[in-house]
Amino acid sequence: MAERVLTLSQPQIKRNEPVPVAVQSYWGMVRRRLVRDKITMFALGLLIFMVVISLASPWIGTHLLGFDPTSTDLLSRNQPPTWATDAWPLFQSFTQSCQNNAHCDWAQWGHILQSAAAGIGQCFTNGAPCHWMGTDDAGRDVLTRGVYGGRISLR
């Protein structure tokens, strides 16, 4: 009967044999560290999103938002955001409760969010374009001007 020998130690490497080592270039290590960092990847994604939005601002302004950043409409100047038309008085009463009392009345937030959601729903059901962020003193759409402003920042 043959005997079996069980060894618990690792096999010995002969000194003459080369040891395989994973070689990585400097830029490969940098890329690997950047890809592993979640905050860096989030910031990179946000930067790419902002650049794409800025480059596509002429299409977004005319097709999605429906406004020209330079056209003025004095009849609709200083308009609040469309979604906040009903929610704004509720929000002002909330801020007054925070300033006058020692605590804020957080129970009002449910009503504020419901009225804001109703305003957003009106934007989608209404056929006319909505001013998502309101209008300025000259009646220009603030969101369209902000999207176009990203193009200036890229220069």
PDB file of C-alpha atoms in Angstrom:
ATOM      1  CA  MET A   1       0.000   0.000   0.000  1.00  0.00           C
ATOM      2  CA  ALA A   2       1.330   3.373  -1.009  1.00  0.00           C
ATOM      3  CA  GLU A   3       1.572   6.097   1.545  1.00  0.00           C
ATOM      4  CA  ARG A   4       0.407   9.628   0.805  1.00  0.00           C
ATOM      5  CA  VAL A   5       2.163  12.586   2.284  1.00  0.00           C
ATOM      6  CA  LEU A   6       0.106  15.683   2.998  1.00  0.00           C
ATOM      7  CA  THR A   7       2.014  18.928   3.288  1.00  0.00           C
ATOM      8  CA  LEU A   8       0.388  22.109   4.524  1.00  0.00           C
ATOM      9  CA  SER A   9       3.071  24.469   3.307  1.00  0.00           C
ATOM     10  CA  GLN A  10       3.125  26.333  -0.004  1.00  0.00           C
ATOM     11  CA  PRO A  11       5.399  24.979  -2.705  1.00  0.00           C
ATOM     12  CA  GLN A  12       8.773  26.639  -2.666  1.00  0.00           C
ATOM     13  CA  ILE A  13       9.733  28.937  -5.542  1.00  0.00           C
ATOM     14  CA  LYS A  14      13.169  28.359  -6.871  1.00  0.00           C
ATOM     15  CA  ARG A  15      15.361  31.423  -6.782  1.00  0.00           C
ATOM     16  CA  ASN A  16      16.318  31.122 -10.437  1.00  0.00           C
ATOM     17  CA  GLU A  17      12.738  31.366 -11.708  1.00  0.00           C
ATOM     18  CA  PRO A  18      11.356  34.866 -12.388  1.00  0.00           C
ATOM     19  CA  VAL A  19       8.394  35.887 -10.244  1.00  0.00           C
ATOM     20  CA  PRO A  20       5.429  37.111 -12.325  1.00  0.00           C
ATOM     21  CA  VAL A  21       4.496  40.676 -11.367  1.00  0.00           C
ATOM     22  CA  ALA A  22       1.552  42.601 -12.774  1.00  0.00           C
ATOM     23  CA  VAL A  23       3.073  45.638 -14.417  1.00  0.00           C
ATOM     24  CA  GLN A  24       0.856  48.664 -14.815  1.00  0.00           C
ATOM     25  CA  SER A  25       1.763  52.001 -16.281  1.00  0.00           C
ATOM     26  CA  TYR A  26       1.443  55.265 -14.388  1.00  0.00           C
ATOM     27  CA  TRP A  27      -1.653  56.352 -16.336  1.00  0.00           C
ATOM     28  CA  GLY A  28      -3.183  52.918 -15.920  1.00  0.00           C
ATOM     29  CA  MET A  29      -2.891  53.258 -12.147  1.00  0.00           C
ATOM     30  CA  VAL A  30      -4.334  56.786 -12.279  1.00  0.00           C
ATOM     31  CA  ARG A  31      -7.281  55.614 -14.384  1.00  0.00           C
ATOM     32  CA  ARG A  32      -7.914  52.665 -12.072  1.00  0.00           C
ATOM     33  CA  ARG A  33      -7.975  54.916  -9.001  1.00  0.00           C
ATOM     34  CA  LEU A  34     -10.280  57.438 -10.672  1.00  0.00           C
ATOM     35  CA  VAL A  35     -12.737  54.771 -11.795  1.00  0.00           C
ATOM     36  CA  ARG A  36     -12.877  53.297  -8.286  1.00  0.00           C
ATOM     37  CA  ASP A  37     -13.660  56.683  -6.667  1.00  0.00           C
ATOM     38  CA  LYS A  38     -17.457  57.109  -6.638  1.00  0.00           C
ATOM     39  CA  ILE A  39     -17.448  60.849  -5.958  1.00  0.00           C
ATOM     40  CA  THR A  40     -15.096  61.459  -8.866  1.00  0.00           C
ATOM     41  CA  MET A  41     -17.266  59.398 -11.208  1.00  0.00           C
ATOM     42  CA  PHE A  42     -20.374  61.282 -10.067  1.00  0.00           C
ATOM     43  CA  ALA A  43     -18.648  64.637 -10.635  1.00  0.00           C
ATOM     44  CA  LEU A  44     -17.450  63.506 -14.065  1.00  0.00           C
ATOM     45  CA  GLY A  45     -20.974  62.413 -14.992  1.00  0.00           C
ATOM     46  CA  LEU A  46     -22.375  65.752 -13.824  1.00  0.00           C
ATOM     47  CA  LEU A  47     -19.758  67.631 -15.850  1.00  0.00           C
ATOM     48  CA  ILE A  48     -20.566  65.621 -18.982  1.00  0.00           C
ATOM     49  CA  PHE A  49     -24.294  66.236 -18.420  1.00  0.00           C
ATOM     50  CA  MET A  50     -23.743  69.999 -18.109  1.00  0.00           C
ATOM     51  CA  VAL A  51     -21.594  70.136 -21.239  1.00  0.00           C
ATOM     52  CA  VAL A  52     -24.167  68.167 -23.256  1.00  0.00           C
ATOM     53  CA  ILE A  53     -27.001  70.415 -22.038  1.00  0.00           C
ATOM     54  CA  SER A  54     -24.979  73.520 -22.870  1.00  0.00           C
ATOM     55  CA  LEU A  55     -24.089  72.300 -26.349  1.00  0.00           C
ATOM     56  CA  ALA A  56     -27.686  71.283 -27.045  1.00  0.00           C
ATOM     57  CA  SER A  57     -29.152  74.549 -25.715  1.00  0.00           C
ATOM     58  CA  PRO A  58     -30.421  75.844 -29.104  1.00  0.00           C
ATOM     59  CA  TRP A  59     -32.412  72.654 -29.614  1.00  0.00           C
ATOM     60  CA  ILE A  60     -33.576  72.548 -25.983  1.00  0.00           C
ATOM     61  CA  GLY A  61     -34.646  76.202 -26.052  1.00  0.00           C
ATOM     62  CA  THR A  62     -36.719  75.954 -29.207  1.00  0.00           C
ATOM     63  CA  HIS A  63     -38.087  72.398 -29.080  1.00  0.00           C
ATOM     64  CA  LEU A  64     -38.419  71.511 -25.395  1.00  0.00           C
ATOM     65  CA  LEU A  65     -38.868  74.844 -23.639  1.00  0.00           C
ATOM     66  CA  GLY A  66     -40.353  76.817 -26.522  1.00  0.00           C
ATOM     67  CA  PHE A  67     -38.631  80.132 -25.800  1.00  0.00           C
ATOM     68  CA  ASP A  68     -35.900  82.277 -27.314  1.00  0.00           C
ATOM     69  CA  PRO A  69     -33.466  83.621 -24.692  1.00  0.00           C
ATOM     70  CA  THR A  70     -33.469  87.127 -26.190  1.00  0.00           C
ATOM     71  CA  SER A  71     -37.177  87.601 -26.950  1.00  0.00           C
ATOM     72  CA  THR A  72     -39.018  89.796 -24.482  1.00  0.00           C
ATOM     73  CA  ASP A  73     -42.655  89.745 -23.418  1.00  0.00           C
ATOM     74  CA  LEU A  74     -43.398  92.673 -21.133  1.00  0.00           C
ATOM     75  CA  LEU A  75     -46.898  91.401 -20.394  1.00  0.00           C
ATOM     76  CA  SER A  76     -45.489  88.296 -18.692  1.00  0.00           C
ATOM     77  CA  ARG A  77     -42.601  89.885 -16.804  1.00  0.00           C
ATOM     78  CA  ASN A  78     -41.694  88.918 -13.241  1.00  0.00           C
ATOM     79  CA  GLN A  79     -43.874  85.816 -13.375  1.00  0.00           C
ATOM     80  CA  PRO A  80     -43.245  83.186 -10.690  1.00  0.00           C
ATOM     81  CA  PRO A  81     -42.341  79.680 -11.796  1.00  0.00           C
ATOM     82  CA  THR A  82     -45.348  77.891 -13.259  1.00  0.00           C
ATOM     83  CA  TRP A  83     -45.184  75.056 -10.753  1.00  0.00           C
ATOM     84  CA  ALA A  84     -45.066  77.529  -7.828  1.00  0.00           C
ATOM     85  CA  THR A  85     -48.100  79.673  -8.644  1.00  0.00           C
ATOM     86  CA  ASP A  86     -50.263  77.979  -6.014  1.00  0.00           C
ATOM     87  CA  ALA A  87     -47.414  76.722  -3.832  1.00  0.00           C
ATOM     88  CA  TRP A  88     -45.727  80.092  -3.317  1.00  0.00           C
ATOM     89  CA  PRO A  89     -48.220  81.577  -0.793  1.00  0.00           C
ATOM     90  CA  LEU A  90     -48.066  78.326   1.182  1.00  0.00           C
ATOM     91  CA  PHE A  91     -44.272  78.447   1.177  1.00  0.00           C
ATOM     92  CA  GLN A  92     -44.304  82.069   2.352  1.00  0.00           C
ATOM     93  CA  SER A  93     -46.568  81.158   5.269  1.00  0.00           C
ATOM     94  CA  PHE A  94     -44.156  78.331   6.116  1.00  0.00           C
ATOM     95  CA  THR A  95     -41.192  80.719   6.170  1.00  0.00           C
ATOM     96  CA  GLN A  96     -43.169  83.169   8.318  1.00  0.00           C
ATOM     97  CA  SER A  97     -43.855  80.399  10.825  1.00  0.00           C
ATOM     98  CA  CYS A  98     -40.125  79.679  10.949  1.00  0.00           C
ATOM     99  CA  GLN A  99     -39.226  83.331  11.498  1.00  0.00           C
ATOM    100  CA  ASN A 100     -41.931  84.165  14.048  1.00  0.00           C
ATOM    101  CA  ASN A 101     -41.903  81.004  16.143  1.00  0.00           C
ATOM    102  CA  ALA A 102     -39.091  79.056  17.694  1.00  0.00           C
ATOM    103  CA  HIS A 103     -39.911  76.120  15.408  1.00  0.00           C
ATOM    104  CA  CYS A 104     -41.075  75.632  11.822  1.00  0.00           C
ATOM    105  CA  ASP A 105     -44.487  74.199  10.980  1.00  0.00           C
ATOM    106  CA  TRP A 106     -43.284  71.190   8.972  1.00  0.00           C
ATOM    107  CA  ALA A 107     -46.831  69.910   8.512  1.00  0.00           C
ATOM    108  CA  GLN A 108     -47.308  72.523   5.758  1.00  0.00           C
ATOM    109  CA  TRP A 109     -44.800  70.794   3.468  1.00  0.00           C
ATOM    110  CA  GLY A 110     -47.333  68.189   2.378  1.00  0.00           C
ATOM    111  CA  HIS A 111     -49.631  70.918   1.048  1.00  0.00           C
ATOM    112  CA  ILE A 112     -46.707  72.768  -0.548  1.00  0.00           C
ATOM    113  CA  LEU A 113     -45.542  69.669  -2.429  1.00  0.00           C
ATOM    114  CA  GLN A 114     -49.075  68.756  -3.522  1.00  0.00           C
ATOM    115  CA  SER A 115     -49.710  72.204  -4.984  1.00  0.00           C
ATOM    116  CA  ALA A 116     -46.295  72.212  -6.686  1.00  0.00           C
ATOM    117  CA  ALA A 117     -47.052  68.812  -8.238  1.00  0.00           C
ATOM    118  CA  ALA A 118     -50.409  70.146  -9.444  1.00  0.00           C
ATOM    119  CA  GLY A 119     -48.600  73.088 -11.084  1.00  0.00           C
ATOM    120  CA  ILE A 120     -46.180  70.733 -12.826  1.00  0.00           C
ATOM    121  CA  GLY A 121     -49.138  68.664 -14.008  1.00  0.00           C
ATOM    122  CA  GLN A 122     -50.683  71.796 -15.525  1.00  0.00           C
ATOM    123  CA  CYS A 123     -47.466  72.388 -17.478  1.00  0.00           C
ATOM    124  CA  PHE A 124     -47.685  68.939 -19.043  1.00  0.00           C
ATOM    125  CA  THR A 125     -51.410  69.069 -19.805  1.00  0.00           C
ATOM    126  CA  ASN A 126     -51.409  72.670 -21.015  1.00  0.00           C
ATOM    127  CA  GLY A 127     -50.543  73.117 -24.699  1.00  0.00           C
ATOM    128  CA  ALA A 128     -48.688  76.419 -24.202  1.00  0.00           C
ATOM    129  CA  PRO A 129     -45.055  76.476 -23.054  1.00  0.00           C
ATOM    130  CA  CYS A 130     -44.506  76.976 -19.329  1.00  0.00           C
ATOM    131  CA  HIS A 131     -41.968  79.151 -17.570  1.00  0.00           C
ATOM    132  CA  TRP A 132     -40.422  76.475 -15.347  1.00  0.00           C
ATOM    133  CA  MET A 133     -38.273  78.989 -13.452  1.00  0.00           C
ATOM    134  CA  GLY A 134     -40.375  82.088 -14.080  1.00  0.00           C
ATOM    135  CA  THR A 135     -39.537  85.229 -16.041  1.00  0.00           C
ATOM    136  CA  ASP A 136     -37.233  88.169 -15.405  1.00  0.00           C
ATOM    137  CA  ASP A 137     -37.875  91.944 -15.523  1.00  0.00           C
ATOM    138  CA  ALA A 138     -38.048  91.938 -19.323  1.00  0.00           C
ATOM    139  CA  GLY A 139     -40.336  88.891 -19.562  1.00  0.00           C
ATOM    140  CA  ARG A 140     -37.605  86.516 -20.742  1.00  0.00           C
ATOM    141  CA  ASP A 141     -37.701  82.875 -19.660  1.00  0.00           C
ATOM    142  CA  VAL A 142     -35.153  82.320 -16.878  1.00  0.00           C
ATOM    143  CA  LEU A 143     -34.546  78.608 -17.575  1.00  0.00           C
ATOM    144  CA  THR A 144     -33.881  79.208 -21.273  1.00  0.00           C
ATOM    145  CA  ARG A 145     -31.440  81.989 -20.443  1.00  0.00           C
ATOM    146  CA  GLY A 146     -29.708  79.745 -17.907  1.00  0.00           C
ATOM    147  CA  VAL A 147     -29.325  76.911 -20.411  1.00  0.00           C
ATOM    148  CA  TYR A 148     -27.896  79.317 -22.971  1.00  0.00           C
ATOM    149  CA  GLY A 149     -25.644  80.781 -20.268  1.00  0.00           C
ATOM    150  CA  GLY A 150     -23.845  77.447 -20.044  1.00  0.00           C
ATOM    151  CA  ARG A 151     -22.548  78.018 -23.566  1.00  0.00           C
ATOM    152  CA  ILE A 152     -20.846  81.218 -22.444  1.00  0.00           C
ATOM    153  CA  SER A 153     -19.183  79.353 -19.577  1.00  0.00           C
ATOM    154  CA  LEU A 154     -17.742  76.779 -21.994  1.00  0.00           C
ATOM    155  CA  ARG A 155     -15.849  79.387 -23.992  1.00  0.00           C
TER     156      ARG A 155
END
